[in-house]
Each structure stands twice: as C-alpha cells, then as structure tokens.
Short mmCIF file of C-alpha atoms in Angstrom, two decimals:
data_model
loop_
_atom_site.label_atom_id
_atom_site.label_comp_id
_atom_site.label_asym_id
_atom_site.label_seq_id
_atom_site.Cartn_x
_atom_site.Cartn_y
_atom_site.Cartn_z
CA MET A 1 -73.60 295.91 158.43
CA PHE A 2 -72.93 297.39 161.85
CA ASP A 3 -73.54 295.53 165.07
CA VAL A 4 -74.70 298.75 166.76
CA VAL A 5 -75.39 302.29 165.61
CA VAL A 6 -75.27 304.83 168.45
CA VAL A 7 -77.30 307.97 167.84
CA GLY A 8 -75.90 310.89 169.87
CA GLY A 9 -72.30 311.64 170.83
CA GLY A 10 -72.66 313.07 174.33
CA PRO A 11 -71.19 311.32 177.38
CA SER A 12 -73.80 308.55 177.21
CA GLY A 13 -73.49 307.74 173.52
CA ALA A 14 -69.70 308.06 173.48
CA THR A 15 -69.41 305.70 176.47
CA ALA A 16 -71.68 303.11 174.87
CA ALA A 17 -69.75 303.32 171.59
CA GLU A 18 -66.38 302.95 173.30
CA ASP A 19 -67.48 300.02 175.47
CA LEU A 20 -68.87 298.10 172.49
CA ALA A 21 -65.86 298.87 170.28
CA LEU A 22 -63.53 297.58 172.99
CA LEU A 23 -65.55 294.35 172.95
CA GLY A 24 -64.78 293.99 169.25
CA ARG A 25 -68.17 295.09 167.94
CA LYS A 26 -68.54 297.07 164.72
CA VAL A 27 -69.98 300.38 165.93
CA ALA A 28 -71.02 303.65 164.31
CA LEU A 29 -71.39 306.82 166.38
CA ILE A 30 -73.54 309.56 164.84
CA ASP A 31 -73.30 313.04 166.33
CA ARG A 32 -74.67 316.35 165.07
CA GLY A 33 -71.45 318.19 165.82
CA GLY A 34 -71.06 321.71 167.14
CA ARG A 35 -73.67 321.45 169.90
CA ILE A 36 -72.65 322.05 173.52
CA LYS A 37 -75.12 321.12 176.24
CA PRO A 38 -75.70 323.68 179.02
CA CYS A 39 -74.25 322.04 182.09
CA GLY A 40 -72.60 323.02 185.35
CA GLY A 41 -69.92 320.46 184.50
CA ALA A 42 -69.57 318.76 187.90
CA ILE A 43 -68.30 315.18 188.03
CA PRO A 44 -67.74 313.08 191.18
CA PRO A 45 -64.60 311.09 192.01
CA ARG A 46 -66.44 307.84 191.25
CA LEU A 47 -66.92 308.93 187.62
CA ILE A 48 -63.24 309.83 187.32
CA ARG A 49 -62.36 306.39 188.66
CA ASP A 50 -64.95 304.23 186.88
CA PHE A 51 -64.49 305.84 183.47
CA ARG A 52 -60.74 306.47 183.57
CA ILE A 53 -60.93 310.25 183.18
CA PRO A 54 -57.46 311.83 183.15
CA GLN A 55 -56.66 314.80 185.36
CA SER A 56 -56.02 316.85 182.22
CA GLN A 57 -59.79 316.96 181.60
CA LEU A 58 -60.46 318.70 184.92
CA VAL A 59 -60.57 322.48 184.60
CA ALA A 60 -61.07 322.95 188.36
CA LYS A 61 -61.34 321.03 191.63
CA ILE A 62 -64.03 322.29 193.97
CA THR A 63 -63.52 321.91 197.71
CA THR A 64 -66.62 323.74 199.01
CA ALA A 65 -70.28 323.86 198.05
CA ARG A 66 -72.38 326.78 199.26
CA MET A 67 -76.16 326.76 199.59
CA ILE A 68 -77.90 330.15 199.43
CA SER A 69 -81.48 330.55 200.66
CA PRO A 70 -84.22 333.00 199.55
CA THR A 71 -83.35 335.34 202.45
CA GLY A 72 -79.65 335.24 201.60
CA ARG A 73 -78.62 332.73 204.29
CA ARG A 74 -75.38 331.06 203.24
CA VAL A 75 -74.29 327.59 204.28
CA ASP A 76 -70.77 326.51 203.31
CA ILE A 77 -70.37 322.75 203.07
CA PRO A 78 -66.75 321.56 202.95
CA ILE A 79 -66.12 318.51 200.79
CA GLU A 80 -64.26 316.24 203.17
CA ASN A 81 -61.80 313.64 201.87
CA GLY A 82 -62.34 314.54 198.25
CA PHE A 83 -63.36 317.12 195.69
CA VAL A 84 -65.83 317.78 192.91
CA GLY A 85 -64.14 317.78 189.52
CA MET A 86 -65.26 320.36 186.96
CA VAL A 87 -65.19 319.82 183.20
CA ASP A 88 -66.08 322.01 180.24
CA ARG A 89 -68.54 320.10 178.08
CA GLU A 90 -67.14 321.57 174.88
CA HIS A 91 -63.85 319.75 175.43
CA PHE A 92 -64.98 316.86 177.66
CA ASP A 93 -67.58 315.52 175.22
CA GLU A 94 -65.14 315.71 172.31
CA TYR A 95 -62.54 313.86 174.38
CA LEU A 96 -65.02 311.03 174.96
CA ARG A 97 -65.98 310.86 171.27
CA ALA A 98 -62.33 310.78 170.22
CA ARG A 99 -61.66 308.03 172.75
CA ALA A 100 -64.54 305.98 171.30
CA ALA A 101 -63.02 306.40 167.83
CA ASP A 102 -59.60 305.34 169.13
CA ALA A 103 -61.26 302.18 170.46
CA GLY A 104 -62.55 301.41 166.96
CA ALA A 105 -65.94 303.13 166.65
CA GLU A 106 -66.64 304.86 163.32
CA ARG A 107 -67.48 308.53 163.87
CA LEU A 108 -70.05 310.17 161.59
CA THR A 109 -71.29 313.76 161.74
CA GLY A 110 -74.90 314.35 160.83
CA THR A 111 -78.50 314.62 161.99
CA TYR A 112 -80.58 311.55 162.79
CA LEU A 113 -83.78 311.41 160.75
CA ARG A 114 -85.52 308.07 161.25
CA ILE A 115 -85.27 304.30 161.47
CA ALA A 116 -86.49 302.15 158.59
CA ARG A 117 -86.84 298.39 158.45
CA ASP A 118 -87.08 295.85 155.66
CA ARG A 119 -86.07 292.28 154.95
CA THR A 120 -82.39 293.20 154.94
CA GLY A 121 -82.45 294.62 158.45
CA THR A 122 -82.72 297.82 160.46
CA HIS A 123 -81.54 301.04 158.80
CA VAL A 124 -80.62 304.30 160.55
CA ILE A 125 -81.25 307.21 158.19
CA TYR A 126 -79.32 310.42 158.83
CA ARG A 127 -78.43 313.61 157.00
CA ASP A 128 -74.68 313.95 156.48
CA LYS A 129 -73.49 317.34 157.75
CA GLN A 130 -70.88 317.91 155.07
CA SER A 131 -72.80 316.87 151.95
CA GLY A 132 -76.36 317.48 153.15
CA GLU A 133 -77.35 314.11 151.66
CA GLU A 134 -79.44 311.43 153.32
CA ARG A 135 -77.45 308.33 154.14
CA SER A 136 -78.34 304.94 155.56
CA LEU A 137 -76.55 302.63 157.97
CA THR A 138 -77.66 299.01 158.24
CA THR A 139 -77.38 297.63 161.75
CA LYS A 140 -78.51 294.90 164.10
CA LEU A 141 -79.23 297.26 167.03
CA VAL A 142 -79.65 300.98 167.73
CA ILE A 143 -78.75 302.84 170.93
CA GLY A 144 -80.69 306.10 171.20
CA ALA A 145 -78.56 308.59 173.15
CA ASP A 146 -79.86 311.72 171.47
CA GLY A 147 -80.86 313.83 174.46
CA ALA A 148 -83.86 314.83 176.54
CA ARG A 149 -86.29 315.29 173.65
CA SER A 150 -84.95 312.23 171.90
CA ASN A 151 -86.33 311.59 168.43
CA VAL A 152 -85.33 307.95 168.77
CA ALA A 153 -87.30 307.62 172.02
CA ARG A 154 -90.28 309.57 170.69
CA THR A 155 -90.73 307.39 167.61
CA GLU A 156 -89.47 304.00 168.79
CA VAL A 157 -90.14 303.44 172.50
CA PRO A 158 -93.58 303.47 174.17
CA GLY A 159 -93.82 306.51 176.46
CA GLY A 160 -90.65 308.00 175.02
CA ASP A 161 -92.40 311.27 174.22
CA SER A 162 -93.59 312.01 177.75
CA ILE A 163 -90.51 312.76 179.87
CA PRO A 164 -90.98 315.75 182.22
CA TYR A 165 -88.10 318.18 181.95
CA VAL A 166 -86.65 321.42 183.24
CA ILE A 167 -85.57 324.04 180.73
CA ALA A 168 -82.00 324.99 181.66
CA TYR A 169 -80.02 328.00 180.52
CA HIS A 170 -76.50 329.11 181.33
CA GLU A 171 -73.79 331.48 180.27
CA ILE A 172 -70.11 330.61 180.16
CA ILE A 173 -68.10 333.68 181.14
CA GLU A 174 -64.48 334.62 181.53
CA ALA A 175 -63.98 334.24 185.26
CA PRO A 176 -61.71 336.33 187.45
CA GLY A 177 -60.01 335.17 190.63
CA PRO A 178 -61.78 335.67 193.98
CA ARG A 179 -64.04 338.65 193.51
CA GLY A 180 -67.19 339.98 195.14
CA ASP A 181 -69.31 336.98 196.06
CA TYR A 182 -67.45 334.63 193.72
CA HIS A 183 -64.65 332.21 194.54
CA PRO A 184 -62.98 329.87 192.01
CA ASP A 185 -62.82 326.96 194.50
CA ARG A 186 -66.50 327.03 195.48
CA CYS A 187 -69.75 326.02 193.78
CA ASP A 188 -72.77 328.14 194.70
CA VAL A 189 -76.29 326.67 194.54
CA ILE A 190 -79.04 329.28 194.85
CA TYR A 191 -82.46 328.23 196.12
CA ASP A 192 -84.53 331.36 195.53
CA GLY A 193 -87.93 331.72 193.86
CA ARG A 194 -86.83 334.99 192.27
CA ILE A 195 -84.23 333.02 190.31
CA SER A 196 -86.19 329.80 189.82
CA PRO A 197 -89.65 329.17 191.30
CA ASP A 198 -89.26 325.39 191.22
CA PHE A 199 -85.59 324.46 190.76
CA TYR A 200 -82.36 326.38 191.48
CA GLY A 201 -79.63 328.61 190.09
CA TRP A 202 -75.91 327.92 190.05
CA VAL A 203 -72.50 329.56 189.84
CA PHE A 204 -69.92 326.89 189.03
CA PRO A 205 -66.24 327.74 188.47
CA HIS A 206 -64.45 326.20 185.47
CA GLY A 207 -60.94 327.43 186.07
CA LYS A 208 -60.48 330.32 183.63
CA SER A 209 -64.23 330.40 182.99
CA ALA A 210 -67.43 329.84 184.95
CA SER A 211 -70.93 328.49 184.29
CA ILE A 212 -73.77 330.65 185.60
CA GLY A 213 -77.32 329.48 185.01
CA MET A 214 -80.63 328.15 186.26
CA GLY A 215 -83.52 325.90 185.32
CA SER A 216 -87.30 325.81 185.65
CA PHE A 217 -90.40 323.85 184.65
CA VAL A 218 -92.29 327.16 184.39
CA LYS A 219 -92.38 328.37 180.79
CA GLU A 220 -93.06 331.97 181.77
CA VAL A 221 -89.77 332.35 183.65
CA ASP A 222 -87.30 334.71 181.94
CA LEU A 223 -84.19 332.52 182.01
CA LYS A 224 -81.87 335.19 180.65
CA LYS A 225 -82.99 337.79 183.20
CA ALA A 226 -82.63 335.31 186.05
CA THR A 227 -79.10 334.49 184.89
CA ALA A 228 -78.28 338.21 184.61
CA ASP A 229 -79.50 338.64 188.20
CA LEU A 230 -77.24 335.76 189.31
CA ARG A 231 -74.26 337.38 187.62
CA ALA A 232 -75.01 340.70 189.28
CA ALA A 233 -75.38 339.11 192.73
CA SER A 234 -72.00 337.41 192.31
CA GLY A 235 -70.25 340.55 191.06
CA LEU A 236 -69.71 339.06 187.60
CA SER A 237 -71.92 341.25 185.41
CA ASP A 238 -69.01 342.87 183.57
CA CYS A 239 -67.15 339.62 182.80
CA PRO A 240 -67.03 338.86 179.05
CA THR A 241 -69.49 336.18 177.92
CA ILE A 242 -67.96 333.29 175.98
CA ARG A 243 -71.16 331.51 174.97
CA ARG A 244 -74.84 331.08 175.87
CA GLU A 245 -76.68 327.75 175.82
CA GLY A 246 -80.11 326.38 176.64
CA ALA A 247 -81.64 322.89 176.60
CA PRO A 248 -84.13 320.61 178.38
CA ILE A 249 -82.97 318.46 181.30
CA PRO A 250 -85.17 315.40 182.03
CA LEU A 251 -85.94 314.62 185.65
CA LYS A 252 -87.66 311.23 185.59
CA PRO A 253 -86.42 307.94 184.13
CA LEU A 254 -88.72 306.39 181.54
CA ASP A 255 -90.64 303.29 182.58
CA ARG A 256 -89.29 301.51 179.52
CA TRP A 257 -85.95 301.93 177.73
CA ASP A 258 -86.31 299.55 174.78
CA ASN A 259 -88.79 298.81 172.00
CA GLY A 260 -88.74 295.03 172.42
CA ARG A 261 -87.02 294.62 169.09
CA ASP A 262 -83.87 296.50 168.14
CA VAL A 263 -83.65 299.81 170.04
CA VAL A 264 -82.47 300.66 173.56
CA LEU A 265 -82.17 304.14 175.09
CA ALA A 266 -79.39 305.68 177.15
CA GLY A 267 -78.65 308.87 179.08
CA ASP A 268 -81.01 311.85 178.80
CA ALA A 269 -83.05 309.97 176.20
CA ALA A 270 -83.94 307.50 178.96
CA GLY A 271 -84.49 310.32 181.48
CA VAL A 272 -81.60 309.46 183.78
CA VAL A 273 -80.84 312.83 185.34
CA ALA A 274 -80.94 312.95 189.13
CA PRO A 275 -84.00 314.69 190.61
CA SER A 276 -83.35 317.62 192.94
CA SER A 277 -79.74 318.13 191.84
CA GLY A 278 -80.12 317.85 188.07
CA GLU A 279 -76.82 315.97 187.99
CA GLY A 280 -76.50 314.15 184.69
CA ILE A 281 -72.95 313.42 183.49
CA TYR A 282 -72.27 310.45 185.76
CA TYR A 283 -75.72 308.95 185.23
CA ALA A 284 -75.50 309.52 181.48
CA MET A 285 -72.22 307.62 181.29
CA MET A 286 -73.61 304.81 183.46
CA GLY A 287 -76.67 304.75 181.19
CA GLY A 288 -74.37 304.38 178.18
CA ARG A 289 -72.51 301.58 179.89
CA VAL A 290 -75.60 299.54 180.78
CA ALA A 291 -77.03 300.12 177.29
CA ALA A 292 -73.81 298.71 175.85
CA THR A 293 -74.06 295.75 178.25
CA ALA A 294 -77.63 295.08 177.14
CA ALA A 295 -76.71 295.39 173.47
CA GLU A 296 -73.75 293.03 173.83
CA SER A 297 -75.91 290.49 175.62
CA LYS A 298 -78.61 290.67 172.93
CA LEU A 299 -76.00 290.24 170.18
CA LYS A 300 -74.59 287.18 171.93
CA THR A 301 -77.81 285.41 172.90
CA GLY A 302 -80.29 286.69 170.33
CA LEU A 303 -82.80 287.13 173.16
CA ILE A 304 -84.96 290.26 172.83
CA ARG A 305 -85.50 290.38 176.57
CA ASP A 306 -81.81 291.12 177.08
CA LEU A 307 -82.43 294.69 175.89
CA GLY A 308 -84.29 295.17 179.17
CA LEU A 309 -81.04 294.65 181.05
CA ALA A 310 -80.13 298.31 180.55
CA ARG A 311 -82.91 299.64 182.76
CA LYS A 312 -82.73 296.71 185.20
CA LEU A 313 -79.00 297.14 185.83
CA PHE A 314 -79.27 300.91 186.19
CA MET A 315 -82.23 300.83 188.57
CA LYS A 316 -80.73 298.07 190.67
CA GLU A 317 -77.89 300.39 191.61
CA HIS A 318 -79.48 303.85 191.50
CA LYS A 319 -83.24 303.54 192.07
CA SER A 320 -82.99 304.27 195.80
CA VAL A 321 -80.93 307.43 195.27
CA PHE A 322 -83.37 308.68 192.61
CA LYS A 323 -86.30 307.95 194.91
CA VAL A 324 -84.80 309.89 197.82
CA LEU A 325 -83.79 312.85 195.62
CA GLY A 326 -87.23 312.93 194.00
CA ALA A 327 -88.91 313.01 197.41
CA MET A 328 -86.60 315.82 198.51
CA GLN A 329 -87.42 317.88 195.41
CA ASN A 330 -91.15 317.37 195.91
CA ALA A 331 -90.88 318.32 199.57
CA TYR A 332 -88.62 321.38 199.44
CA TYR A 333 -88.83 323.02 196.01
CA LYS A 334 -92.48 324.07 196.22
CA SER A 335 -92.06 327.46 197.88
CA ASP A 336 -89.48 329.87 199.25
CA GLU A 337 -90.60 328.99 202.76
CA ARG A 338 -89.76 325.35 202.07
CA ARG A 339 -86.48 326.29 200.37
CA GLU A 340 -85.53 328.34 203.40
CA ARG A 341 -86.08 325.31 205.61
CA PHE A 342 -84.04 323.12 203.30
CA VAL A 343 -81.01 325.42 203.47
CA SER A 344 -81.45 325.62 207.23
CA LEU A 345 -81.39 321.83 207.42
CA CYS A 346 -78.10 321.85 205.50
CA HIS A 347 -76.37 323.41 208.53
CA ASP A 348 -76.46 319.97 210.16
CA ILE A 349 -73.03 318.33 210.00
CA ASP A 350 -74.55 314.86 209.48
CA VAL A 351 -76.58 316.13 206.53
CA GLN A 352 -73.43 317.63 205.02
CA ARG A 353 -71.30 314.52 205.45
CA LEU A 354 -73.88 312.02 204.26
CA THR A 355 -74.85 314.22 201.29
CA PHE A 356 -71.34 314.44 199.92
CA GLU A 357 -70.43 310.86 200.73
CA ALA A 358 -73.47 309.81 198.72
CA TYR A 359 -72.58 312.24 195.92
CA MET A 360 -68.97 311.15 195.61
CA ASN A 361 -69.70 307.42 195.83
CA LYS A 362 -73.15 307.37 194.15
CA GLU A 363 -74.85 305.29 196.79
CA LEU A 364 -76.83 305.86 199.95
CA VAL A 365 -74.50 305.70 202.94
CA LYS A 366 -75.57 303.10 205.50
CA ALA A 367 -72.60 303.23 207.84
CA ARG A 368 -74.12 305.63 210.38
CA PRO A 369 -77.71 304.59 211.26
CA LEU A 370 -77.95 307.06 214.15
CA ALA A 371 -77.08 309.90 211.81
CA HIS A 372 -79.84 308.78 209.42
CA LEU A 373 -82.33 308.68 212.28
CA LYS A 374 -81.30 312.16 213.43
CA ILE A 375 -81.66 313.53 209.90
CA GLY A 376 -85.07 311.92 209.49
CA VAL A 377 -86.37 313.50 212.68
CA LYS A 378 -85.00 316.94 211.74
CA ASN A 379 -86.38 316.62 208.23
CA LEU A 380 -89.85 315.86 209.58
CA ALA A 381 -89.60 318.75 212.05
CA HIS A 382 -88.72 321.21 209.28
CA LEU A 383 -91.44 320.03 206.92
CA THR A 384 -94.14 320.18 209.61
CA GLY A 385 -92.98 323.57 210.90
CA LEU A 386 -92.14 322.31 214.37
CA VAL A 387 -88.84 324.17 214.15
CA ARG A 388 -88.08 327.58 212.70
CA ALA A 389 -86.06 327.94 209.51
CA GLU A 390 -82.93 329.17 211.19
CA TYR A 391 -79.40 328.06 212.01
CA VAL A 392 -79.53 324.66 213.68
#
C-alpha cells in the first residue's frame, strides 16, 4: 500500500514525489522513460532558489532577451541584476527523478493505463516497460502529472479533457559560438506570422547546443518548415541536428484539479503553463509542490476537500500573473500588425524592467506605480492605434 502514486516523472511529478518522500510518505513515481519534452529550457532565479537547483544543471546563463517583430525590428532587453538559467530537459528531468528516488520515492518505468477501485482501495494499473506486463499499485491517493493530454485528467477529473493547447515543435542542434544572427548569451523570441500565426518562435542557447522551435494552435501550420526557416534566418541551417521533438503545451489552467475522491492533478495535466510566454518549468514544479501539499493534508486529516488546496494555493499566488499574460496574448497575438506594436512597446525601459523583474521573481511588481500607469497608457495607445508601431 502506497500513500501516493505519482503518474508522470517530469518536473511536476518528480517534485511532488520528492516533497512527499521527504515528509516520510511511501511514494511511487511512474514514468514512461525515454521521452523528452520539447522545451526552450529557461528557468528563472526564483526556481533555482526555491527548488535548490545546483549550478551544475545550468548549461547556459542568458543575459539578454531579444524580441524580433514581423518587419525584422529587433529589441534587445538586458536582464538587469540577474540572468535566465538554461537547462536541457533530457538531463534536468532525470536529475529531478533521481533526486526524488534519493529522498525515498520508488521509481517505476512504465505506461499508465487506468485507475481501478474496489473494497481494498484505489489501484493504479500500468504496463511495465521491461516485461510488458500489466501491474497494479494499491494507493490511498494519485497525483496525475502525465502531461498536457493527461490520461489521468481525461478519465478522472471533470473537464480534464478540454484543455486548449499549442502544438510545439523544436530541434536541438549543435550550436557554434557567435555566428550570423545567433549569440550563445542571448535568447531570441520571434513574433512573426510567417513563423507562427498565433504564438511565437524561439532560438534559445543551451551552451554546446541550442533549442530552435515554435508553437501554434493552427493545425495547418507546417511546424518543421517554420523551424527550418528560423534556423536559416539565424545562420544555423548547417548545424548538425541532435534530436527533434514535438508535444502539446496547455495554455489555460483547468477549473478543477481533483476528482473529489482520490486524485489531484499537477503541472501540464492541470494546464499550468503561462499564457503568452508558454513558460512551464517553474509553474510545473510549483504545481507539483502544491499537489504534494494537498495530498499530505488529505492524508493527515482525511478530509476530501483538502485535495482542493492544490488549485487554491497555486491560484492565490499566480492567478494575477496568468490573467495579465492571458490578456496580453489575446491583445497582441492576433495579427502581425498587433505583434509589430507589441515589439515596439518593448522598447520602453519601464516595460523591460518590470517584465523581467516579474519573470525572475514570479510576481507582479508593485514598487513603481507611476511606471505601471505609464505602461498602461502606452499599451492603450498602441492597441487603439493612436501611436505608430515604431521606436518609442
């Protein structure tokens, strides 16, 4: 009998498993093994601090972010008083799983199949990767951390099959030093309808490698061609390709994260990827942490309502940021004309400072009310067309 079975060994599931194991709970962590999620790999300083990530996991430290508009306008945004850490998900995710095992979680490799229930309890059925046999784990609670199109969410939680998502694709390449339009200390974010009609493309350095990719809601978009165009524009077409990956990225948290009985969701399964930016690693790990908190509370008190703590705790801290980012995506990602105005707005020094302070600390900055007022006025002027999309 396990206290908790965690389905999914990405950052969210591994964090939940480690937190519960450190509390002395008997935990199983099931992961399919061998899957690497397409991801730019950016993590903020707050994640490094809150989750005790060693410097050895960082493959690069980014000091500049560059926004590129549909007309080719480039806005370099220096990251003041900090940096963006870059990780390679192939190694980062495995590090987190190994750390959960070191804390006492039992690692199992296999594919989740279903949840069954009888008088003896709740049973997680999975197919063991090595033997191919179906196996069963009896548990008190289940944490579903099995990704954007979560089978746990789809079958166990009301509304769990209706998360809107972007299809993302990227290629990991062998990266040179500074070359053409590429620099190993700078992340490029490309807002251009020819690359993505409703999201963006990216070129993110990973030290000796780089992630180049894009995402879109539009099924007809040729993701591989768009990525090839990004590589060509950056002068990286002839760099050897290490691997290619594609997957859905959810962009709206579910209204409910638990089934009112014995299941709670975490990470992509709960839809906690930031709108507009698509940032997911930090929010996934926070989702794993609050799911573990909810599970521990339910195990202690026996109260079903404690499973709802996961969503309540997460939204208490991050709802405002998600709301602002969602409004920004709805306002600026609709057309190239709007994207042009967005990049133009990014020239403003207050926009740059507040954006990265919020990114690094994961909260809306309230220290400079006059700056917020100035940004609000400029934002309204750009959206209504009262100013031209140009350097401001």
